[in-house]
Short mmCIF file of C-alpha atoms in Angstrom, two decimals:
data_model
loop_
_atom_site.label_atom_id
_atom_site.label_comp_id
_atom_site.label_asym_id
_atom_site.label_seq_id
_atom_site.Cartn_x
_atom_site.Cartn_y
_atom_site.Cartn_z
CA UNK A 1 -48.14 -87.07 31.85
CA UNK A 2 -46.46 -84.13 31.03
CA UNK A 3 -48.35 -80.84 32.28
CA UNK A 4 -49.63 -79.00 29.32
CA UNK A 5 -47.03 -75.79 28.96
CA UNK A 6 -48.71 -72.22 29.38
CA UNK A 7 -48.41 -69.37 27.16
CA UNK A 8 -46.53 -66.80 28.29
CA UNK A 9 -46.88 -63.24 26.71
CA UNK A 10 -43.09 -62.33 25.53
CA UNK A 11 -43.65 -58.62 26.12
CA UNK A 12 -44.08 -56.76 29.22
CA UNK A 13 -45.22 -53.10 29.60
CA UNK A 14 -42.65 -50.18 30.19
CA UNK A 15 -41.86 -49.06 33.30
CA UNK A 16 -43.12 -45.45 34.05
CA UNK A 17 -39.79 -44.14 34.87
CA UNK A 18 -38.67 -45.54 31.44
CA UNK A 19 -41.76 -43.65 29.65
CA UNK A 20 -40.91 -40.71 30.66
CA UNK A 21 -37.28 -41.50 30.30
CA UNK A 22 -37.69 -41.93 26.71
CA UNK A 23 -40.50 -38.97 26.21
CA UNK A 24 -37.69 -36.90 27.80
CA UNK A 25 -35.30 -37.83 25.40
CA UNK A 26 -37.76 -37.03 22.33
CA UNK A 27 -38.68 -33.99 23.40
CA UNK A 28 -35.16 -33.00 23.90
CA UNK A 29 -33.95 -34.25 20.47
CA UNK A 30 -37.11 -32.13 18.80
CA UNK A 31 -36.01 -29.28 20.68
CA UNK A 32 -32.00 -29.20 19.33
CA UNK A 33 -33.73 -30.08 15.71
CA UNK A 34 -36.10 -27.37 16.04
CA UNK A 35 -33.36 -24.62 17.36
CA UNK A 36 -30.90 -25.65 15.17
CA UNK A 37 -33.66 -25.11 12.25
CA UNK A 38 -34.72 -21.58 13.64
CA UNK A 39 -30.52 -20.82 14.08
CA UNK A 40 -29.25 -21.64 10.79
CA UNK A 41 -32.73 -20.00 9.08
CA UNK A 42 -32.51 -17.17 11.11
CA UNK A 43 -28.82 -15.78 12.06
CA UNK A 44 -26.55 -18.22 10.06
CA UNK A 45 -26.16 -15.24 7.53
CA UNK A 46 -24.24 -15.97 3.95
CA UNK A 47 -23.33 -14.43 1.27
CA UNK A 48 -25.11 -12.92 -1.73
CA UNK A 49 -23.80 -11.51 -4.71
CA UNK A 50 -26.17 -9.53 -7.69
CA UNK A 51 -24.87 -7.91 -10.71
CA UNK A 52 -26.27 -4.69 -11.83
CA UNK A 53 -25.72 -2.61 -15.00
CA UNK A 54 -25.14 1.33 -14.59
CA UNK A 55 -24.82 4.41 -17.28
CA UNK A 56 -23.14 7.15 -16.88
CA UNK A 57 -24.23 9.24 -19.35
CA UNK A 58 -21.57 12.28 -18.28
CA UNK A 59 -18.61 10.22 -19.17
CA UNK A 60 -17.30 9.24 -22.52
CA UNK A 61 -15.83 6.47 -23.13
CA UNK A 62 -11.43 6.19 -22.91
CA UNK A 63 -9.81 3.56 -24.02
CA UNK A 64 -7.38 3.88 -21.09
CA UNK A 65 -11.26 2.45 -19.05
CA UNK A 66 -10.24 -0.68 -20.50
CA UNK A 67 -6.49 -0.91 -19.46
CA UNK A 68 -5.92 -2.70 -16.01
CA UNK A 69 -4.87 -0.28 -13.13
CA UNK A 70 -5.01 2.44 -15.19
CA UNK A 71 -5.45 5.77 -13.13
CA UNK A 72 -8.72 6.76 -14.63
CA UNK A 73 -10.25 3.29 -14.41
CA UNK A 74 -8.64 2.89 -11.09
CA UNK A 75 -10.43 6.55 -9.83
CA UNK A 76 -13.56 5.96 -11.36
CA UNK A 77 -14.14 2.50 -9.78
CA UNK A 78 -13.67 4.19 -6.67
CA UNK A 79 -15.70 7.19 -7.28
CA UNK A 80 -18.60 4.37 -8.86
CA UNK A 81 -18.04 2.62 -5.43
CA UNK A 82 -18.10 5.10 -3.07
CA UNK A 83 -21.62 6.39 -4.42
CA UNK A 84 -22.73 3.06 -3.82
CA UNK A 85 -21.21 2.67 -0.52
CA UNK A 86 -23.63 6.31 0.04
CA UNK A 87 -26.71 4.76 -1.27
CA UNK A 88 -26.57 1.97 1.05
CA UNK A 89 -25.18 2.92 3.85
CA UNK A 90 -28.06 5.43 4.32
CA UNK A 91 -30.77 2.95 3.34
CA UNK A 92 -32.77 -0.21 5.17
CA UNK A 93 -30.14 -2.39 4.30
CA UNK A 94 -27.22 -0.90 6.05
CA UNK A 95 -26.36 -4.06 8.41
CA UNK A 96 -26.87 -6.41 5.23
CA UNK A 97 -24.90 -3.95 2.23
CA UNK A 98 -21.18 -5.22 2.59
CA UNK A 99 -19.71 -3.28 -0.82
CA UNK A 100 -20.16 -2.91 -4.78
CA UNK A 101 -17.39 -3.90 -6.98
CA UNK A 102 -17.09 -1.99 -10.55
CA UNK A 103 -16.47 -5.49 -13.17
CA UNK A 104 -15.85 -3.76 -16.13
CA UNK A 105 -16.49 -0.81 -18.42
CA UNK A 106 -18.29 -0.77 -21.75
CA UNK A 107 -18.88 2.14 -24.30
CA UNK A 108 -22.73 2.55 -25.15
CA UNK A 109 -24.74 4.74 -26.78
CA UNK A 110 -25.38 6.82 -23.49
CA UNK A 111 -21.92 7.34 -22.64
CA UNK A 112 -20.10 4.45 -20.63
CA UNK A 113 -21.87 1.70 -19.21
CA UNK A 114 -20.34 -0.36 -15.93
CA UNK A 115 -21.25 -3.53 -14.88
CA UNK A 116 -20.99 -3.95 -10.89
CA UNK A 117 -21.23 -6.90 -8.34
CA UNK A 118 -23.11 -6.08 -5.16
CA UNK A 119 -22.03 -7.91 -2.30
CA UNK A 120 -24.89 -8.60 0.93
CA UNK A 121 -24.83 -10.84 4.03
CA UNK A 122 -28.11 -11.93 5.12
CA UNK A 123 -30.18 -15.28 5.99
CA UNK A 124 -31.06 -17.43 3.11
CA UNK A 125 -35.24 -16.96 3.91
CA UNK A 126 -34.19 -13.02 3.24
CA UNK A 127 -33.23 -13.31 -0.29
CA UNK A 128 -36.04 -12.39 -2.17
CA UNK A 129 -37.57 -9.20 0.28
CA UNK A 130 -34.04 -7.78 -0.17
CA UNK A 131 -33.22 -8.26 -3.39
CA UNK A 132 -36.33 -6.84 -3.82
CA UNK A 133 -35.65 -3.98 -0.98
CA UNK A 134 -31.90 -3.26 -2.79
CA UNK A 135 -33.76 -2.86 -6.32
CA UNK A 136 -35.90 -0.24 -4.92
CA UNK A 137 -33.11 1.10 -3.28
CA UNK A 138 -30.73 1.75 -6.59
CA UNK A 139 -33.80 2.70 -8.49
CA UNK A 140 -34.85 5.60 -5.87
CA UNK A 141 -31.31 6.82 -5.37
CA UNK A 142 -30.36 6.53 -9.19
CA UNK A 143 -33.80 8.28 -10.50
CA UNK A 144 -32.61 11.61 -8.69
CA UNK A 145 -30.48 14.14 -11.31
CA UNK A 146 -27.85 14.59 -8.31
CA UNK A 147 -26.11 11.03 -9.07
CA UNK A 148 -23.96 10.94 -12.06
CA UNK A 149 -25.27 7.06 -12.22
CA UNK A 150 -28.05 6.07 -13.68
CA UNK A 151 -29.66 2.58 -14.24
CA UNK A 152 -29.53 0.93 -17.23
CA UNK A 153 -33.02 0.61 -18.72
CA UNK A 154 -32.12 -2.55 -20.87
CA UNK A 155 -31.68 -4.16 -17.64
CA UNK A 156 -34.13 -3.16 -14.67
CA UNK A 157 -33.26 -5.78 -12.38
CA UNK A 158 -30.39 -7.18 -9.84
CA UNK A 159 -29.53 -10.81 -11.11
CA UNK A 160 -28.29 -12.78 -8.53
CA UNK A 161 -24.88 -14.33 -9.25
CA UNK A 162 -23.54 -17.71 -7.75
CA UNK A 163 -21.08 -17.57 -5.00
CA UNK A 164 -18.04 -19.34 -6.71
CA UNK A 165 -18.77 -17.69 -10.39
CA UNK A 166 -18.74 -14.31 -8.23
CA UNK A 167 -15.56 -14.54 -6.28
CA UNK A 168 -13.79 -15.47 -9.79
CA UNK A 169 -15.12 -12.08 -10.90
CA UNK A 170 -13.78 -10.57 -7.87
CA UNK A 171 -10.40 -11.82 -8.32
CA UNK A 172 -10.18 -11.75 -11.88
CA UNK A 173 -7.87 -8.43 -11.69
CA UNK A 174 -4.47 -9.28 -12.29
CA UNK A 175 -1.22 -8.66 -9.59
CA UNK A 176 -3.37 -8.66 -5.56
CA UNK A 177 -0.92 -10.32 -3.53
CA UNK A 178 0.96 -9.51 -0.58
CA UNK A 179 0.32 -6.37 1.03
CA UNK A 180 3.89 -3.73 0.16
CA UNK A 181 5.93 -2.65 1.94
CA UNK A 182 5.15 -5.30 4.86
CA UNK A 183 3.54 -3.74 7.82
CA UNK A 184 6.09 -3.41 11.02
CA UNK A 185 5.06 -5.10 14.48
CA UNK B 1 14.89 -20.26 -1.84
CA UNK B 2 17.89 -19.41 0.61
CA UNK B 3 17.63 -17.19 2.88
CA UNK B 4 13.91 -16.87 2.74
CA UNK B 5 10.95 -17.38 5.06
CA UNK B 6 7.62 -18.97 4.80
CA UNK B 7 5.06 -17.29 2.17
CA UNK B 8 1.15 -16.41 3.59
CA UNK B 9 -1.58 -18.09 1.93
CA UNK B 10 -2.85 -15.40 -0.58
CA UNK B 11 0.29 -13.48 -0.97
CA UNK B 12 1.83 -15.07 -3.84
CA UNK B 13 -1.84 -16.28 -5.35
CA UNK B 14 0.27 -16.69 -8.94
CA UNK B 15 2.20 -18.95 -7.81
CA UNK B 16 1.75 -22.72 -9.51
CA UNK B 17 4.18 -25.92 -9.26
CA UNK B 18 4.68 -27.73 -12.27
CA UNK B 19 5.06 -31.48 -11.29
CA UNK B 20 5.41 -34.75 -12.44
CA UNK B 21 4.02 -37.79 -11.14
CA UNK B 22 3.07 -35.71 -7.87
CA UNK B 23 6.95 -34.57 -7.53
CA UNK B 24 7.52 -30.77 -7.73
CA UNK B 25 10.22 -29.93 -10.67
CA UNK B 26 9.62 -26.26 -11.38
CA UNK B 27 7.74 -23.31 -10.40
CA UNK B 28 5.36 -21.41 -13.11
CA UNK B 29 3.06 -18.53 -12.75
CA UNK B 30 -0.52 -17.49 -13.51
CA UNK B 31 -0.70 -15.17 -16.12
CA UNK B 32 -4.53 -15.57 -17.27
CA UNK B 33 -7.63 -18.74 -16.36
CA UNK B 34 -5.33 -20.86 -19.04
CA UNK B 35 -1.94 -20.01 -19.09
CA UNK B 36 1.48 -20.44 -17.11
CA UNK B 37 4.68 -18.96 -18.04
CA UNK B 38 7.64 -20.45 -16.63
CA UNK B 39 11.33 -21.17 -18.18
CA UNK B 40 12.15 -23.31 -20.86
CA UNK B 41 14.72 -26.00 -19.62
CA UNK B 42 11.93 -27.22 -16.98
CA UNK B 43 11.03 -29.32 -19.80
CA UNK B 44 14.34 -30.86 -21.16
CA UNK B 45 14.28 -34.11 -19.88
CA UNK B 46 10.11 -34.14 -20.84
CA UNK B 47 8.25 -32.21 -22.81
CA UNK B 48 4.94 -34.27 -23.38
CA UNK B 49 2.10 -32.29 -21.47
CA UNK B 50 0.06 -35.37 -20.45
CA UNK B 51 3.00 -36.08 -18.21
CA UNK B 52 2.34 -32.66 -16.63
CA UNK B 53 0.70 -31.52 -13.80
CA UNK B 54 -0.09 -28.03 -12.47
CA UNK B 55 -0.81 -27.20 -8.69
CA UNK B 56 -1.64 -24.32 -7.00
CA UNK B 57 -1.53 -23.24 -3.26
CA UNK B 58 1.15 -22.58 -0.73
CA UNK B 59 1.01 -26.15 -0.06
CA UNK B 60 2.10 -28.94 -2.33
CA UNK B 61 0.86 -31.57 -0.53
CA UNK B 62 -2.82 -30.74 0.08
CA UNK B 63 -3.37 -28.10 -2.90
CA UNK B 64 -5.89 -25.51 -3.42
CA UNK B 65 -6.39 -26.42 -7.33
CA UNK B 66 -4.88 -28.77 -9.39
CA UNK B 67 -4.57 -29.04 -13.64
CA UNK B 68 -3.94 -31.02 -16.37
CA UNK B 69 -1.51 -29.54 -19.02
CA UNK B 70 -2.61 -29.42 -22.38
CA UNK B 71 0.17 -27.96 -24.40
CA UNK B 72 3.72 -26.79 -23.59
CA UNK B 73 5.35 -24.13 -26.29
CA UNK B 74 8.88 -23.83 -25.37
CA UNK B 75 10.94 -20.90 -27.04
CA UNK B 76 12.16 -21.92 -30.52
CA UNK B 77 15.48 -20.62 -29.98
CA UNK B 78 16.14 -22.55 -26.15
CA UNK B 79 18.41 -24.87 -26.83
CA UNK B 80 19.24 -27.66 -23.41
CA UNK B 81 22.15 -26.42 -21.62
CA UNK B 82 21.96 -22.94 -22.91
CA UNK B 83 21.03 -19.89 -20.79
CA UNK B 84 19.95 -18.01 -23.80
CA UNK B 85 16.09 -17.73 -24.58
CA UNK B 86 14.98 -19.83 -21.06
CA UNK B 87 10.78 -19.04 -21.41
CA UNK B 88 8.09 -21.20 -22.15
CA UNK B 89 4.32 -21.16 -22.08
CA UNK B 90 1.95 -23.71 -20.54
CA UNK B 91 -2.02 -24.41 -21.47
CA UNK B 92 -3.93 -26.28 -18.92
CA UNK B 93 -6.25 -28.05 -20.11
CA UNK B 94 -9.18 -26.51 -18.28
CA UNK B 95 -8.96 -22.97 -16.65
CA UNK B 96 -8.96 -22.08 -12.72
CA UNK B 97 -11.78 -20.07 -11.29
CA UNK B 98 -10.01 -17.42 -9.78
CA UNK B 99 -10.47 -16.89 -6.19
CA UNK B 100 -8.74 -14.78 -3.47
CA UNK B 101 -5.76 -17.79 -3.29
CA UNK B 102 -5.59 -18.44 -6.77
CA UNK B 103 -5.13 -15.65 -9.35
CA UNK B 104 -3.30 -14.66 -12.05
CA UNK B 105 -0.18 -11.80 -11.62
CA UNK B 106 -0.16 -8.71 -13.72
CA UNK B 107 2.49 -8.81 -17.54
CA UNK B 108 4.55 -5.67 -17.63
CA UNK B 109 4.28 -3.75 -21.07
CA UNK B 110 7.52 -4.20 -23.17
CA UNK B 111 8.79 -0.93 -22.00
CA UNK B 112 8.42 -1.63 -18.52
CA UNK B 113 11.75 -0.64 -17.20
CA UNK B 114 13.10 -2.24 -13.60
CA UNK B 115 16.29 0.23 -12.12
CA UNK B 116 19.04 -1.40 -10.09
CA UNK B 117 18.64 -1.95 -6.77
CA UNK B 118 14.22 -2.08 -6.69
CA UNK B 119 13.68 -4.35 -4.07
CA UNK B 120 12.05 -7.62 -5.58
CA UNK B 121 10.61 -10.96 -4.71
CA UNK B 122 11.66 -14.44 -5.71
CA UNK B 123 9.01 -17.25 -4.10
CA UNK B 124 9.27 -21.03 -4.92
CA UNK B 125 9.77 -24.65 -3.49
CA UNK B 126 13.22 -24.89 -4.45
CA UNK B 127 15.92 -26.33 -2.27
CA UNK B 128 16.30 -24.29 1.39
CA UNK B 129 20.22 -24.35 -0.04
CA UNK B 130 22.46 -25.80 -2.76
CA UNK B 131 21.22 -30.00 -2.18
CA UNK B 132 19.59 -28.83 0.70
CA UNK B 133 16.20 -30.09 1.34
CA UNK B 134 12.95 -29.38 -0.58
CA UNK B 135 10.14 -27.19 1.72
CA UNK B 136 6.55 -28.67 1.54
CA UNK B 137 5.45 -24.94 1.65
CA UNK B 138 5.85 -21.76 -0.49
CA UNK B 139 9.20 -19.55 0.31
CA UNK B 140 9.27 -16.17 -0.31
CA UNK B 141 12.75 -13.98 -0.18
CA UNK B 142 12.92 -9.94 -0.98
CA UNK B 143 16.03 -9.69 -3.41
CA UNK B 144 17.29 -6.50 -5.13
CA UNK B 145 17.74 -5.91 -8.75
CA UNK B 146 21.59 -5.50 -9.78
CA UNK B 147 22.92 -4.37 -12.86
CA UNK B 148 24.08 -5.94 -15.66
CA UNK B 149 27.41 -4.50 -15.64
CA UNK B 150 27.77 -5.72 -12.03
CA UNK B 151 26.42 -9.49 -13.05
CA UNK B 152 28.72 -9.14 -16.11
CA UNK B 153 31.92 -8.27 -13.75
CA UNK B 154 35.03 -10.87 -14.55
CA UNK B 155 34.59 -12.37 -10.39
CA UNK B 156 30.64 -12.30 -11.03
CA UNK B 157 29.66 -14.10 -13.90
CA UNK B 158 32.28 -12.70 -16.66
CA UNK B 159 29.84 -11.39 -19.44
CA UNK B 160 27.36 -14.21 -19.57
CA UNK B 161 24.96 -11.61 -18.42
CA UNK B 162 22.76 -11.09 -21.96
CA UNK B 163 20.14 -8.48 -22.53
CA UNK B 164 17.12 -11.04 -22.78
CA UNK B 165 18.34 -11.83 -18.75
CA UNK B 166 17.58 -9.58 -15.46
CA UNK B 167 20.01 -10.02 -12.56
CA UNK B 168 19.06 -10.27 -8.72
CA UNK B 169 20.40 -10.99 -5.53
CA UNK B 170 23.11 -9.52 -3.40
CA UNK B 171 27.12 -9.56 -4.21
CA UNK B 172 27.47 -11.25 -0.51
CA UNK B 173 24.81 -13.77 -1.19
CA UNK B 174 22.73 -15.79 1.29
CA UNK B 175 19.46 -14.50 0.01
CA UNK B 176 18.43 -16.28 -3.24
CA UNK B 177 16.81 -18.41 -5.43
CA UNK B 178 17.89 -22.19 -5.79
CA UNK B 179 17.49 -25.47 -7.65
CA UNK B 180 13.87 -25.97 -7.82
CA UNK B 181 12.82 -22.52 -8.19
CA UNK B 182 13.12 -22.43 -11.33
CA UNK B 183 10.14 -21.19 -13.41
CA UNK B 184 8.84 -19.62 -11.40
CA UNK B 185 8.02 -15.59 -10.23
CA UNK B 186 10.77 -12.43 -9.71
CA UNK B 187 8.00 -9.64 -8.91
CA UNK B 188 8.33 -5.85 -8.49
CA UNK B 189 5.49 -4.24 -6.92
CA UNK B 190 3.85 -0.86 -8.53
CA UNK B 191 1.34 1.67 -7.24
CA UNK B 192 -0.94 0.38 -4.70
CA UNK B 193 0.43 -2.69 -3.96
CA UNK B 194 -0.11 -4.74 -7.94
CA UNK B 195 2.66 -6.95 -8.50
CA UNK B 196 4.49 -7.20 -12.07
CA UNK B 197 6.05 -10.47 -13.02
CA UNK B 198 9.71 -9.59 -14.26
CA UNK B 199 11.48 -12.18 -14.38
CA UNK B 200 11.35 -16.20 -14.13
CA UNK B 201 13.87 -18.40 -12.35
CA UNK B 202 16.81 -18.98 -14.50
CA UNK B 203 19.85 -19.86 -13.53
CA UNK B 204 22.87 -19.39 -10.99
CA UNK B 205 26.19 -20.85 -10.09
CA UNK B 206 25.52 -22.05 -6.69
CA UNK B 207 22.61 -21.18 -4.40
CA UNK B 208 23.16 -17.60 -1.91
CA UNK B 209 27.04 -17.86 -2.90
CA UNK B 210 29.13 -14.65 -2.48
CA UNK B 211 29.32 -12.78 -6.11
CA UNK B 212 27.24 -15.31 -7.64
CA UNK B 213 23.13 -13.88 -7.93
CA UNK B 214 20.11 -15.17 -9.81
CA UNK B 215 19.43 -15.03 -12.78
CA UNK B 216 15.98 -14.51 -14.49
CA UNK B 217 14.83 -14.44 -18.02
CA UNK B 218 13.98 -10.99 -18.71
CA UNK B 219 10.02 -10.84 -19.01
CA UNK B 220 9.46 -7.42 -20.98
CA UNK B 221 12.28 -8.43 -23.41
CA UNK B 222 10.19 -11.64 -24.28
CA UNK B 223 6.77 -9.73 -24.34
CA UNK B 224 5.31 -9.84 -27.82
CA UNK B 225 6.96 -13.69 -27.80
CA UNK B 226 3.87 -14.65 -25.06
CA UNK B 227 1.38 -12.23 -26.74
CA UNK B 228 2.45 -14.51 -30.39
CA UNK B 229 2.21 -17.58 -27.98
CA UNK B 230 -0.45 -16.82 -25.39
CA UNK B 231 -2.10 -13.76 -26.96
CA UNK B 232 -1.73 -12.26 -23.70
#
């Protein structure tokens, strides 16, 4: 007679040193997730472009404004820039404010009109507080009579622009290569 | 280029290479989002743009960008074999997005006037010297600007010098611009560091020979010839 066979349950129970083993090893994999998370929300800063419009209602319009490196288009981006440079480098957003870039200039009924890209560094979560913060910011500054900018009413707001669109406009000046003469070592 | 040494990533950001079946044949450069202008007898042996290729980058393997050409317009009066007239425009078929490595060089007005001896640059993937070997990167190599009446000397090249042609190099050679090149940029830079695009890669007996210097089609002479062509 054969001996009736016995069931044998197929699993056994973990070893404690293997439960905590494997606790350890979820807790640890939580913890990277989690501080990676917090890293790349909180310091992995990128960047942001906005386009604004100004007026400068002291300035007429020259067509020489719409010739490429022409002095007075070359001096008044600069002078446009540098006021810009002021306005932010004295406000909240000092550590985020990287620099403006005058696009182009327009004739308008108020005098000459200049579009401008304004270039930030900050963590994605940031985006709307300081758009909203750098709005403020060129409204205050450009409300005062001292600036010779003003904002353009027609368009109250900073638009953000996309990254790749931006950098186009950046570059779309003709003849930046290599630096000349080439610096000595 | 002879003579020359390697170019930096965003120095020459102009600079394309037109190719063919992924083989470099001439240089070009970017003159707006659409258009090339390099020299005519790039396209003897094939002028149908779907052929054509445009890439852009110091690299030729591994490019930054790379385009389809739409349309080639060679000068009506090139003829093969001729020096005379060497300039031709090229439409790709979808424009670049400009970025700090890829962007276009500034046109000189017609009356933009270049005196002997302005130091220039000639970049390109042409041959290191004459059937020498063909660089995988961008060459650049400062030249200077000589004369016509020097380039038209009897031991130089004996009055084949014409007005619609700029001349540059150096009477004892080495330093130069070589098969390949062609097509592509002779720069001059201006007031705060914007390049000019004065001439394209021509022709030359030789590559860095003694008495013999490059040749470039004359860009302001052919200036209201890519403003008909390019309305640029």
């Amino acid at each position: 007679l054969e001996k009736p066979g016995t069931l044998q349950r197929r699993t056994h129970s973990l070893k404690p040193w293997m439960i905590f083993l494997i606790t350890t090893a979820i807790v640890l994999a939580l913890a990277i997730i989690v501080g990676l998370l917090v890293y790349f929300l909180e310091y992995e800063q990128t960047i942001h472009y906005y386009q604004a419009s100004l007026q400068m209602p002291s300035i007429d319009y020259n067509p020489d404004f719409s010739v490429e490196h022409s002095k007075i288009k070359t001096d008044l981006k600069q002078k446009i820039n540098n006021e810009i440079d002021k306005i932010f480098q004295r406000s909240s957003l000092h550590h985020h404010y990287i620099q403006s870039h005058v696009v182009n200039f327009r004739p308008n009924n108020h005098g000459l009109k200049a579009n401008i890209l304004l270039r930030f560094k900050f963590t994605s979560n940031n985006a709307n507080t300081i758009k909203r913060q750098a709005n403020e910011i060129v409204h205050n500054n450009l409300k005062s009579s001292e600036s010779f900018l003003k904002i353009d009413t027609s368009l109250p707001y900073l638009t953000e622009v996309n990254g790749t669109q931006a950098e186009h406009v950046l570059n779309s000046c003709c003849g930046l290569g290599m630096e000349y003469p080439p610096m000595e070592r | 280029v002879t003579h020359g040494q390697i170019a930096s990533q965003a120095a020459w950001p102009w600079q394309a290479s037109l190719q063919m079946d992924g083989t470099h044949f001439c240089g070009a450069s970017l003159i707006s989002a659409t258009w090339l202008l390099t020299a005519a007898h790039c396209f003897d042996n094939q002028k149908n743009p779907k052929m054509w290729m445009a890439s852009f980058g110091t690299t030729l393997r591994a490019p930054l960008v790379r385009r389809k050409v739409q349309s080639i317009i060679v000068h009506e009066n090139y003829a093969p074999h001729k020096h005379e007239d060497d300039i031709a425009v090229v439409k790709l078929a979808t424009p670049v997005l400009f970025s700090e490595n890829v962007h276009r060089v500034c046109l000189p007005n017609a009356t933009f006037e270049v005196l002997p001896k302005s130091k220039v640059f000639v970049t390109g993937w042409g041959a290191l010297k004459a059937s020498g070997p063909f660089p995988n990167t961008l060459r650049q190599v400062e030249v200077e600007v000589l004369s016509s009446d020097v380039c038209n000397r009897v031991y130089v090249y004996g009055g084949a010098v014409s007005s619609g042609m700029i001349c540059a190099g150096f009477l004892a050679g080495e330093r130069d611009a070589c098969e390949g090149d062609s097509g592509g940029p002779l720069v001059i830079a201006q007031d705060q560091n914007i390049w000019y695009l004065i001439g394209i890669v021509s022709w030359g007996i030789g590559c860095g020979k003694e008495n013999k210097p490059g040749l470039y089609t004359k860009v302001t002479h052919y200036r209201d010839w890519i403003k008909s062509k390019a309305n640029i």
